[in-house]
C-alpha cells in the first residue's frame, strides 16, 4: 500500500461511517441535520440551531479534554503494534497510572510544578510496570500478551478500587481532592473556554506525539524495536536482543497508557474514582491506532475524531437523537478500516478503469 492510500483509506472509512449514521437517521425518521450541527457545535462551539447565540467555547474545551487520554492510549497501542505486540492491556495500565498518580499526590507533599511532574511520572511508571508483566511472561513463558493483558485489566480495576477506598479521607465512591500542587487544572484555560475542564495535559500529549514519532522513525533504538516486530528471527540473526526489545516496547506502550491515567486524574477530575466498570480508554485506543494507521499524525487526527464523537453524544440526545448513533458511527469507521483490503481492491479497479478511459479518449477524438 502506497503512502497516498494510507491516508485515503482511513478518510474513506470515516466518510462511510458517517454515511451509515446518516442512513440510520433517515430510516428512523430523525433529523440528519442535527447530527452535523452537533458535530460542529462540539468542535467549534458554534450552534447553528440558535440564531444569534454566538460561540460557546466550553464545547471545544470539553472536546479536547475527551480527546487527550484517547490520543495517549492510541499512541500506546500504536507503539506496541508497530513493534510486534498487541497491548490489549492498556485499559489496566490506564487504571494503574491513575492509581499511582493519586497515591503520590495525596500521600507525598511536594512543591508546585515538581509535584505535578512527579505524579505524572509515577502514573507513567506504574503503567510501564503493569505492562512489564505480560512482556516478561511472553519472553520467558511464551504466553500471549493478549491473554495476560485481558486478565490484568480486571485485576487493575478491582485492585485499584481497594487501594482508593483505603486512602485517607476516601469514601466508597471517591478519594479526597488531590492537592493543587499536583494538579494539571488551569483556571486560565478554564476562563478561556467558558469554565470547561481544559487543563495543561495537552502539553503532555504534544510531547508524547513528538517523542513517539522521533523514537520510531529517527532512532536506531526505534529501528531495532520495529525490526523485532517485523521479523523476530531476522532481528535475532542481526544481533538485536529480541527479548529485551519485546519487554521495552510493551513497557514504553504501558508508560504512555499510564500517562493517560495520570492526566485523567490530575486534570480532568482532580480526585480518584472508585469505578464499577472500566471506562474503555484502552479499547478506544485500539480504534484510534487502527484508524490513524499507527503513525503520530494519524493517531492525533483519529483521536480528535473519536473525542468529538464522544463529546457530541449528549448534544445529539438533546436533539432527540440516541447517543448510540455516535457509537455506531465510531464502530463503523473501525469496521471499514478493517476492510481496508477490500477498499484497496476497489480503488485499484477504479483507477484501472480511469486509466483505460484516458488511453481510449485520444483515439475516440481522432
CSV table of C-alpha atoms in Angstrom, one decimal:
chain,number,residue,atom,x,y,z
A,1,UNK,CA,0.0,0.0,0.0
A,2,UNK,CA,1.5,3.4,-1.0
A,3,UNK,CA,1.6,6.5,1.2
A,4,UNK,CA,-1.3,8.1,-0.6
A,5,UNK,CA,-3.6,5.1,0.1
A,6,UNK,CA,-2.6,5.0,3.7
A,7,UNK,CA,-4.2,8.5,4.1
A,8,UNK,CA,-7.0,7.9,1.6
A,9,UNK,CA,-8.4,4.6,3.1
A,10,UNK,CA,-9.0,6.0,6.6
A,11,UNK,CA,-10.7,9.0,5.1
A,12,UNK,CA,-12.9,6.7,3.0
A,13,UNK,CA,-13.7,4.7,6.2
A,14,UNK,CA,-14.7,7.9,8.1
A,15,UNK,CA,-16.9,9.0,5.2
A,16,UNK,CA,-18.6,5.6,5.0
A,17,UNK,CA,-19.1,5.5,8.8
A,18,UNK,CA,-20.7,9.0,8.7
A,19,UNK,CA,-22.8,7.9,5.7
A,20,UNK,CA,-24.0,4.8,7.6
A,21,UNK,CA,-25.0,7.1,10.5
A,22,UNK,CA,-27.0,9.3,8.1
A,23,UNK,CA,-28.8,6.3,6.6
A,24,UNK,CA,-29.8,5.1,10.1
A,25,UNK,CA,-31.1,8.5,11.0
A,26,UNK,CA,-33.1,8.7,7.8
A,27,UNK,CA,-34.6,5.2,8.3
A,28,UNK,CA,-35.5,6.0,11.9
A,29,UNK,CA,-37.1,9.4,10.9
A,30,UNK,CA,-34.6,11.5,12.9
A,31,UNK,CA,-33.2,14.9,11.8
A,32,UNK,CA,-30.0,14.3,9.8
A,33,UNK,CA,-29.0,18.0,10.1
A,34,UNK,CA,-28.9,17.7,13.9
A,35,UNK,CA,-26.0,15.2,13.6
A,36,UNK,CA,-23.8,17.6,11.7
A,37,UNK,CA,-25.0,20.6,13.8
A,38,UNK,CA,-24.0,18.7,16.9
A,39,UNK,CA,-20.6,17.8,15.4
A,40,UNK,CA,-19.9,21.4,14.5
A,41,UNK,CA,-21.0,22.6,17.9
A,42,UNK,CA,-18.9,20.1,19.7
A,43,UNK,CA,-15.8,21.0,17.7
A,44,UNK,CA,-16.1,24.8,17.5
A,45,UNK,CA,-18.9,25.8,19.9
A,46,UNK,CA,-20.9,27.3,17.1
A,47,UNK,CA,-24.6,26.5,17.4
A,48,UNK,CA,-26.4,26.8,14.1
A,49,UNK,CA,-29.6,25.8,15.7
A,50,UNK,CA,-29.9,29.1,17.7
A,51,UNK,CA,-29.6,32.3,15.7
A,52,UNK,CA,-27.5,34.9,17.5
A,53,UNK,CA,-26.4,32.5,20.3
A,54,UNK,CA,-22.7,33.2,19.5
A,55,UNK,CA,-19.9,30.8,20.2
A,56,UNK,CA,-19.7,28.7,23.4
A,57,UNK,CA,-16.1,27.7,23.8
A,58,UNK,CA,-16.9,25.3,26.6
A,59,UNK,CA,-17.8,22.7,24.0
A,60,UNK,CA,-14.4,22.7,22.2
A,61,UNK,CA,-12.7,22.8,25.6
A,62,UNK,CA,-14.5,19.6,26.7
A,63,UNK,CA,-13.9,18.1,23.2
A,64,UNK,CA,-10.1,18.5,23.8
A,65,UNK,CA,-10.4,17.1,27.3
A,66,UNK,CA,-12.2,14.0,25.9
A,67,UNK,CA,-9.6,13.6,23.2
A,68,UNK,CA,-6.4,13.8,25.2
A,69,UNK,CA,-6.5,10.4,27.0
A,70,UNK,CA,-7.7,8.7,23.9
A,71,UNK,CA,-4.8,10.1,21.9
A,72,UNK,CA,-2.4,8.8,24.5
A,73,UNK,CA,-3.9,5.3,24.6
A,74,UNK,CA,-3.9,5.4,20.8
A,75,UNK,CA,-0.1,6.1,20.9
A,76,UNK,CA,0.3,3.3,23.4
A,77,UNK,CA,-1.5,0.7,21.2
A,78,UNK,CA,0.2,2.1,18.1
A,79,UNK,CA,3.7,1.8,19.6
A,80,UNK,CA,3.1,-1.8,20.7
A,81,UNK,CA,1.6,-2.7,17.3
A,82,UNK,CA,4.4,-1.3,15.3
A,83,UNK,CA,6.9,-3.2,17.4
A,84,UNK,CA,5.1,-6.6,17.1
A,85,UNK,CA,2.9,-6.5,20.2
A,86,UNK,CA,-0.8,-6.2,20.8
A,87,UNK,CA,-1.2,-4.3,24.0
A,88,UNK,CA,-4.8,-5.1,24.8
A,89,UNK,CA,-4.0,-4.5,28.5
A,90,UNK,CA,-3.8,-0.7,28.0
A,91,UNK,CA,-7.0,-0.3,30.0
A,92,UNK,CA,-5.4,-1.8,33.0
A,93,UNK,CA,-2.4,0.4,32.6
A,94,UNK,CA,-4.5,3.5,32.4
A,95,UNK,CA,-6.2,2.5,35.7
A,96,UNK,CA,-2.8,1.7,37.4
A,97,UNK,CA,-1.4,5.0,36.1
A,98,UNK,CA,-4.3,6.9,37.6
A,99,UNK,CA,-4.0,5.0,40.9
A,100,UNK,CA,-0.2,5.6,41.3
A,101,UNK,CA,-0.7,9.3,40.5
A,102,UNK,CA,-3.4,9.6,43.0
A,103,UNK,CA,-1.5,7.9,45.8
A,104,UNK,CA,1.6,10.0,45.3
A,105,UNK,CA,-0.4,13.2,45.0
A,106,UNK,CA,-2.3,12.6,48.3
A,107,UNK,CA,0.4,11.0,50.4
A,108,UNK,CA,3.6,12.8,49.3
A,109,UNK,CA,3.8,16.6,50.0
A,110,UNK,CA,5.6,18.3,47.2
A,111,UNK,CA,6.1,21.9,45.9
A,112,UNK,CA,4.1,23.1,42.9
A,113,UNK,CA,5.2,22.1,39.4
A,114,UNK,CA,7.6,19.4,40.8
A,115,UNK,CA,4.6,17.7,42.4
A,116,UNK,CA,2.7,17.7,39.0
A,117,UNK,CA,5.7,16.3,37.2
A,118,UNK,CA,6.4,13.6,39.8
A,119,UNK,CA,2.8,12.5,39.8
A,120,UNK,CA,2.8,12.3,36.0
A,121,UNK,CA,6.0,10.2,36.1
A,122,UNK,CA,4.5,8.0,38.8
A,123,UNK,CA,1.5,7.3,36.6
A,124,UNK,CA,3.6,6.5,33.6
A,125,UNK,CA,6.0,4.2,35.5
A,126,UNK,CA,3.0,2.4,37.1
A,127,UNK,CA,1.6,1.8,33.6
A,128,UNK,CA,5.1,0.6,32.4
A,129,UNK,CA,5.5,-1.8,35.3
A,130,UNK,CA,2.0,-3.2,34.8
A,131,UNK,CA,2.9,-3.8,31.1
A,132,UNK,CA,6.1,-5.5,32.2
A,133,UNK,CA,4.1,-8.4,33.4
A,134,UNK,CA,2.7,-9.6,30.0
A,135,UNK,CA,6.1,-8.7,28.5
A,136,UNK,CA,8.1,-10.9,30.7
A,137,UNK,CA,5.6,-13.7,30.5
A,138,UNK,CA,5.7,-13.6,26.7
A,139,UNK,CA,9.5,-13.7,26.6
A,140,UNK,CA,10.1,-16.3,29.3
A,141,UNK,CA,7.0,-18.5,29.0
A,142,UNK,CA,5.7,-17.7,25.5
A,143,UNK,CA,2.3,-16.7,26.9
A,144,UNK,CA,0.3,-14.4,24.6
A,145,UNK,CA,0.2,-10.8,25.8
A,146,UNK,CA,-3.4,-10.7,24.8
A,147,UNK,CA,-4.5,-13.3,27.3
A,148,UNK,CA,-2.5,-11.8,30.2
A,149,UNK,CA,-3.4,-8.3,29.2
A,150,UNK,CA,-7.2,-9.0,29.4
A,151,UNK,CA,-6.8,-10.7,32.8
A,152,UNK,CA,-4.7,-7.9,34.2
A,153,UNK,CA,-7.4,-5.3,33.1
A,154,UNK,CA,-9.8,-6.8,35.7
A,155,UNK,CA,-7.0,-7.2,38.3
A,156,UNK,CA,-6.2,-3.5,37.9
A,157,UNK,CA,-9.8,-2.4,38.1
A,158,UNK,CA,-10.6,-4.2,41.3
A,159,UNK,CA,-7.2,-3.8,42.9
A,160,UNK,CA,-7.2,-0.1,42.3
A,161,UNK,CA,-10.7,0.2,43.9
A,162,UNK,CA,-9.4,-1.5,47.0
A,163,UNK,CA,-6.5,0.9,47.4
A,164,UNK,CA,-8.5,4.0,46.6
A,165,UNK,CA,-11.1,3.2,49.2
A,166,UNK,CA,-8.4,2.9,51.8
A,167,UNK,CA,-6.7,6.2,51.2
A,168,UNK,CA,-7.1,8.8,54.0
A,169,UNK,CA,-10.5,10.6,53.7
A,170,UNK,CA,-11.8,8.4,50.9
A,171,UNK,CA,-15.5,7.4,50.6
A,172,UNK,CA,-16.9,4.3,48.9
A,173,UNK,CA,-17.0,6.2,45.6
A,174,UNK,CA,-14.1,8.6,45.6
A,175,UNK,CA,-11.0,9.9,47.3
A,176,UNK,CA,-10.4,13.4,48.6
A,177,UNK,CA,-9.4,16.1,46.0
A,178,UNK,CA,-5.7,15.9,45.1
A,179,UNK,CA,-3.6,18.9,46.3
A,180,UNK,CA,-3.3,21.9,44.0
A,181,UNK,CA,0.4,21.4,43.7
A,182,UNK,CA,-0.1,18.1,41.9
A,183,UNK,CA,-3.0,19.3,39.7
A,184,UNK,CA,-3.0,19.9,35.9
A,185,UNK,CA,-6.1,22.0,36.2
A,186,UNK,CA,-5.8,25.6,35.0
A,187,UNK,CA,-8.1,28.5,35.9
A,188,UNK,CA,-6.6,30.4,33.0
A,189,UNK,CA,-7.6,27.7,30.4
A,190,UNK,CA,-11.0,27.3,32.1
A,191,UNK,CA,-11.6,31.1,31.8
A,192,UNK,CA,-10.7,31.0,28.1
A,193,UNK,CA,-13.2,28.2,27.4
A,194,UNK,CA,-16.2,29.2,29.5
A,195,UNK,CA,-15.3,27.1,32.5
A,196,UNK,CA,-14.6,23.9,30.7
A,197,UNK,CA,-12.2,21.3,32.3
A,198,UNK,CA,-9.4,22.0,29.8
A,199,UNK,CA,-6.1,21.6,31.5
A,200,UNK,CA,-2.4,21.5,30.9
A,201,UNK,CA,-2.4,17.9,30.0
A,202,UNK,CA,-2.4,18.9,26.3
A,203,UNK,CA,1.3,19.7,26.7
A,204,UNK,CA,1.9,16.1,27.8
A,205,UNK,CA,0.0,14.9,24.7
A,206,UNK,CA,2.0,17.1,22.3
A,207,UNK,CA,5.4,15.9,23.9
A,208,UNK,CA,4.3,12.3,23.6
A,209,UNK,CA,3.3,12.7,19.9
A,210,UNK,CA,6.7,14.2,19.2
A,211,UNK,CA,8.6,11.5,21.1
A,212,UNK,CA,6.6,8.7,19.5
A,213,UNK,CA,7.5,10.0,16.0
A,214,UNK,CA,11.1,10.6,16.9
A,215,UNK,CA,11.8,7.3,18.6
A,216,UNK,CA,10.1,5.1,16.0
A,217,UNK,CA,11.3,7.0,12.9
A,218,UNK,CA,14.6,8.7,13.7
A,219,UNK,CA,16.5,6.5,16.2
A,220,UNK,CA,18.4,3.2,16.0
A,221,UNK,CA,16.6,2.1,19.1
A,222,UNK,CA,13.2,2.6,17.4
A,223,UNK,CA,14.5,0.7,14.3
A,224,UNK,CA,15.6,-2.2,16.5
A,225,UNK,CA,12.1,-2.4,18.1
A,226,UNK,CA,10.4,-2.2,14.7
A,227,UNK,CA,12.7,-4.8,13.2
A,228,UNK,CA,11.9,-7.2,16.1
A,229,UNK,CA,8.2,-6.7,15.4
A,230,UNK,CA,8.6,-7.2,11.7
A,231,UNK,CA,10.7,-10.3,11.9
A,232,UNK,CA,11.7,-11.7,15.2
A,233,UNK,CA,14.1,-14.3,14.0
A,234,UNK,CA,15.7,-12.0,11.4
A,235,UNK,CA,16.3,-9.4,14.1
A,236,UNK,CA,17.9,-12.0,16.3
A,237,UNK,CA,20.1,-13.1,13.5
A,238,UNK,CA,21.1,-9.4,13.0
A,239,UNK,CA,22.3,-9.2,16.6
A,240,UNK,CA,19.3,-7.5,18.1
A,241,UNK,CA,18.4,-8.6,21.7
A,242,UNK,CA,14.9,-9.7,20.9
A,243,UNK,CA,13.6,-10.4,24.4
A,244,UNK,CA,14.8,-7.1,25.6
A,245,UNK,CA,13.2,-5.3,22.7
A,246,UNK,CA,9.8,-7.0,23.4
A,247,UNK,CA,9.9,-6.1,27.0
A,248,UNK,CA,11.0,-2.5,26.3
A,249,UNK,CA,8.4,-2.0,23.6
A,250,UNK,CA,5.4,-3.0,25.7
A,251,UNK,CA,6.8,-1.1,28.7
A,252,UNK,CA,7.0,2.1,26.7
A,253,UNK,CA,3.5,1.4,25.5
A,254,UNK,CA,2.4,0.9,29.1
A,255,UNK,CA,4.1,4.2,30.1
A,256,UNK,CA,2.0,6.1,27.5
A,257,UNK,CA,-1.2,4.4,28.8
A,258,UNK,CA,-0.2,5.2,32.4
A,259,UNK,CA,0.3,8.9,31.4
A,260,UNK,CA,-3.3,8.8,30.1
A,261,UNK,CA,-4.5,7.6,33.5
A,262,UNK,CA,-2.4,10.3,35.2
A,263,UNK,CA,-3.8,13.2,33.2
A,264,UNK,CA,-7.4,11.9,33.7
A,265,UNK,CA,-6.8,12.1,37.5
A,266,UNK,CA,-4.7,15.3,37.7
A,267,UNK,CA,-6.5,17.2,35.0
A,268,UNK,CA,-10.0,16.0,34.2
A,269,UNK,CA,-11.4,15.0,37.6
A,270,UNK,CA,-8.9,16.0,40.3
A,271,UNK,CA,-9.7,13.0,42.5
A,272,UNK,CA,-9.5,9.2,42.4
A,273,UNK,CA,-12.7,7.4,41.4
A,274,UNK,CA,-13.9,4.0,42.6
A,275,UNK,CA,-15.3,2.6,39.4
A,276,UNK,CA,-17.7,-0.3,39.0
A,277,UNK,CA,-16.6,-0.9,35.4
A,278,UNK,CA,-13.8,0.1,33.1
A,279,UNK,CA,-14.2,3.3,31.0
A,280,UNK,CA,-12.7,1.7,27.9
A,281,UNK,CA,-10.0,4.2,27.2
A,282,UNK,CA,-7.6,1.4,26.4
A,283,UNK,CA,-10.1,-0.2,23.9
A,284,UNK,CA,-10.9,3.2,22.4
A,285,UNK,CA,-7.1,3.5,21.9
A,286,UNK,CA,-7.2,0.4,19.7
A,287,UNK,CA,-9.7,2.0,17.4
A,288,UNK,CA,-7.7,5.3,17.3
A,289,UNK,CA,-4.5,3.5,16.5
A,290,UNK,CA,-6.1,1.4,13.7
A,291,UNK,CA,-7.9,4.4,12.1
A,292,UNK,CA,-4.7,6.5,12.4
A,293,UNK,CA,-2.5,3.9,10.8
A,294,UNK,CA,-0.3,3.8,13.9
A,295,UNK,CA,1.6,6.9,12.9
A,296,UNK,CA,1.7,10.0,15.1
A,297,UNK,CA,-0.3,12.4,12.9
A,298,UNK,CA,-2.9,9.8,12.1
A,299,UNK,CA,-3.4,9.0,15.7
A,300,UNK,CA,-3.7,12.7,16.6
A,301,UNK,CA,-6.4,13.2,14.0
A,302,UNK,CA,-8.3,10.0,14.7
A,303,UNK,CA,-8.1,10.7,18.5
A,304,UNK,CA,-9.6,14.1,17.9
A,305,UNK,CA,-12.4,12.5,15.8
A,306,UNK,CA,-13.2,9.9,18.4
A,307,UNK,CA,-13.1,12.5,21.1
A,308,UNK,CA,-15.5,14.7,19.1
A,309,UNK,CA,-17.9,11.8,18.6
A,310,UNK,CA,-17.8,11.1,22.4
A,311,UNK,CA,-18.4,14.7,23.4
A,312,UNK,CA,-21.2,15.1,20.8
A,313,UNK,CA,-23.3,12.3,22.2
A,314,UNK,CA,-25.1,14.5,24.9
A,315,UNK,CA,-25.7,17.1,22.2
A,316,UNK,CA,-27.3,14.5,20.0
A,317,UNK,CA,-29.5,13.4,22.8
A,318,UNK,CA,-30.7,16.9,23.4
A,319,UNK,CA,-31.8,17.0,19.8
A,320,UNK,CA,-33.7,13.7,20.1
A,321,UNK,CA,-31.0,11.5,18.6
A,322,UNK,CA,-30.0,8.5,20.6
A,323,UNK,CA,-26.4,8.7,21.9
A,324,UNK,CA,-25.8,5.2,20.4
A,325,UNK,CA,-25.7,6.8,16.9
A,326,UNK,CA,-22.3,8.3,17.8
A,327,UNK,CA,-21.2,4.8,18.9
A,328,UNK,CA,-22.5,3.3,15.7
A,329,UNK,CA,-20.5,5.8,13.7
A,330,UNK,CA,-17.3,5.3,15.5
A,331,UNK,CA,-17.6,1.5,15.4
A,332,UNK,CA,-18.5,1.6,11.7
A,333,UNK,CA,-15.4,3.6,11.0
A,334,UNK,CA,-13.2,0.9,12.6
A,335,UNK,CA,-15.2,-1.7,10.7
A,336,UNK,CA,-14.5,-0.1,7.4
A,337,UNK,CA,-10.8,0.4,8.3
A,338,UNK,CA,-10.6,-3.3,9.0
A,339,UNK,CA,-11.9,-3.8,5.4
A,340,UNK,CA,-9.0,-1.8,4.0
A,341,UNK,CA,-8.0,-4.7,1.7
A,342,UNK,CA,-11.5,-4.6,0.1
A,343,UNK,CA,-11.3,-0.8,-0.2
A,344,UNK,CA,-7.8,-1.1,-1.7
A,345,UNK,CA,-9.2,-3.6,-4.2
A,346,UNK,CA,-12.0,-1.3,-5.4
A,347,UNK,CA,-9.7,1.7,-5.5
A,348,UNK,CA,-7.3,-0.3,-7.8
A,349,UNK,CA,-10.2,-1.3,-10.0
A,350,UNK,CA,-11.5,2.3,-10.3
A,351,UNK,CA,-8.0,3.6,-11.1
A,352,UNK,CA,-7.6,0.9,-13.7
A,353,UNK,CA,-10.9,1.9,-15.4
A,354,UNK,CA,-9.9,5.5,-15.3
A,355,UNK,CA,-6.5,4.8,-17.0
A,356,UNK,CA,-8.3,2.7,-19.7
A,357,UNK,CA,-10.7,5.7,-20.3
A,358,UNK,CA,-7.7,8.0,-20.6
A,359,UNK,CA,-6.0,5.8,-23.2
A,360,UNK,CA,-9.1,5.4,-25.3
A,361,UNK,CA,-10.2,9.0,-25.3
A,362,UNK,CA,-7.5,10.3,-27.8
A,363,UNK,CA,-8.5,7.6,-30.3
A,364,UNK,CA,-12.1,8.4,-30.0
A,365,UNK,CA,-11.4,12.1,-30.7
A,366,UNK,CA,-9.3,11.4,-33.7
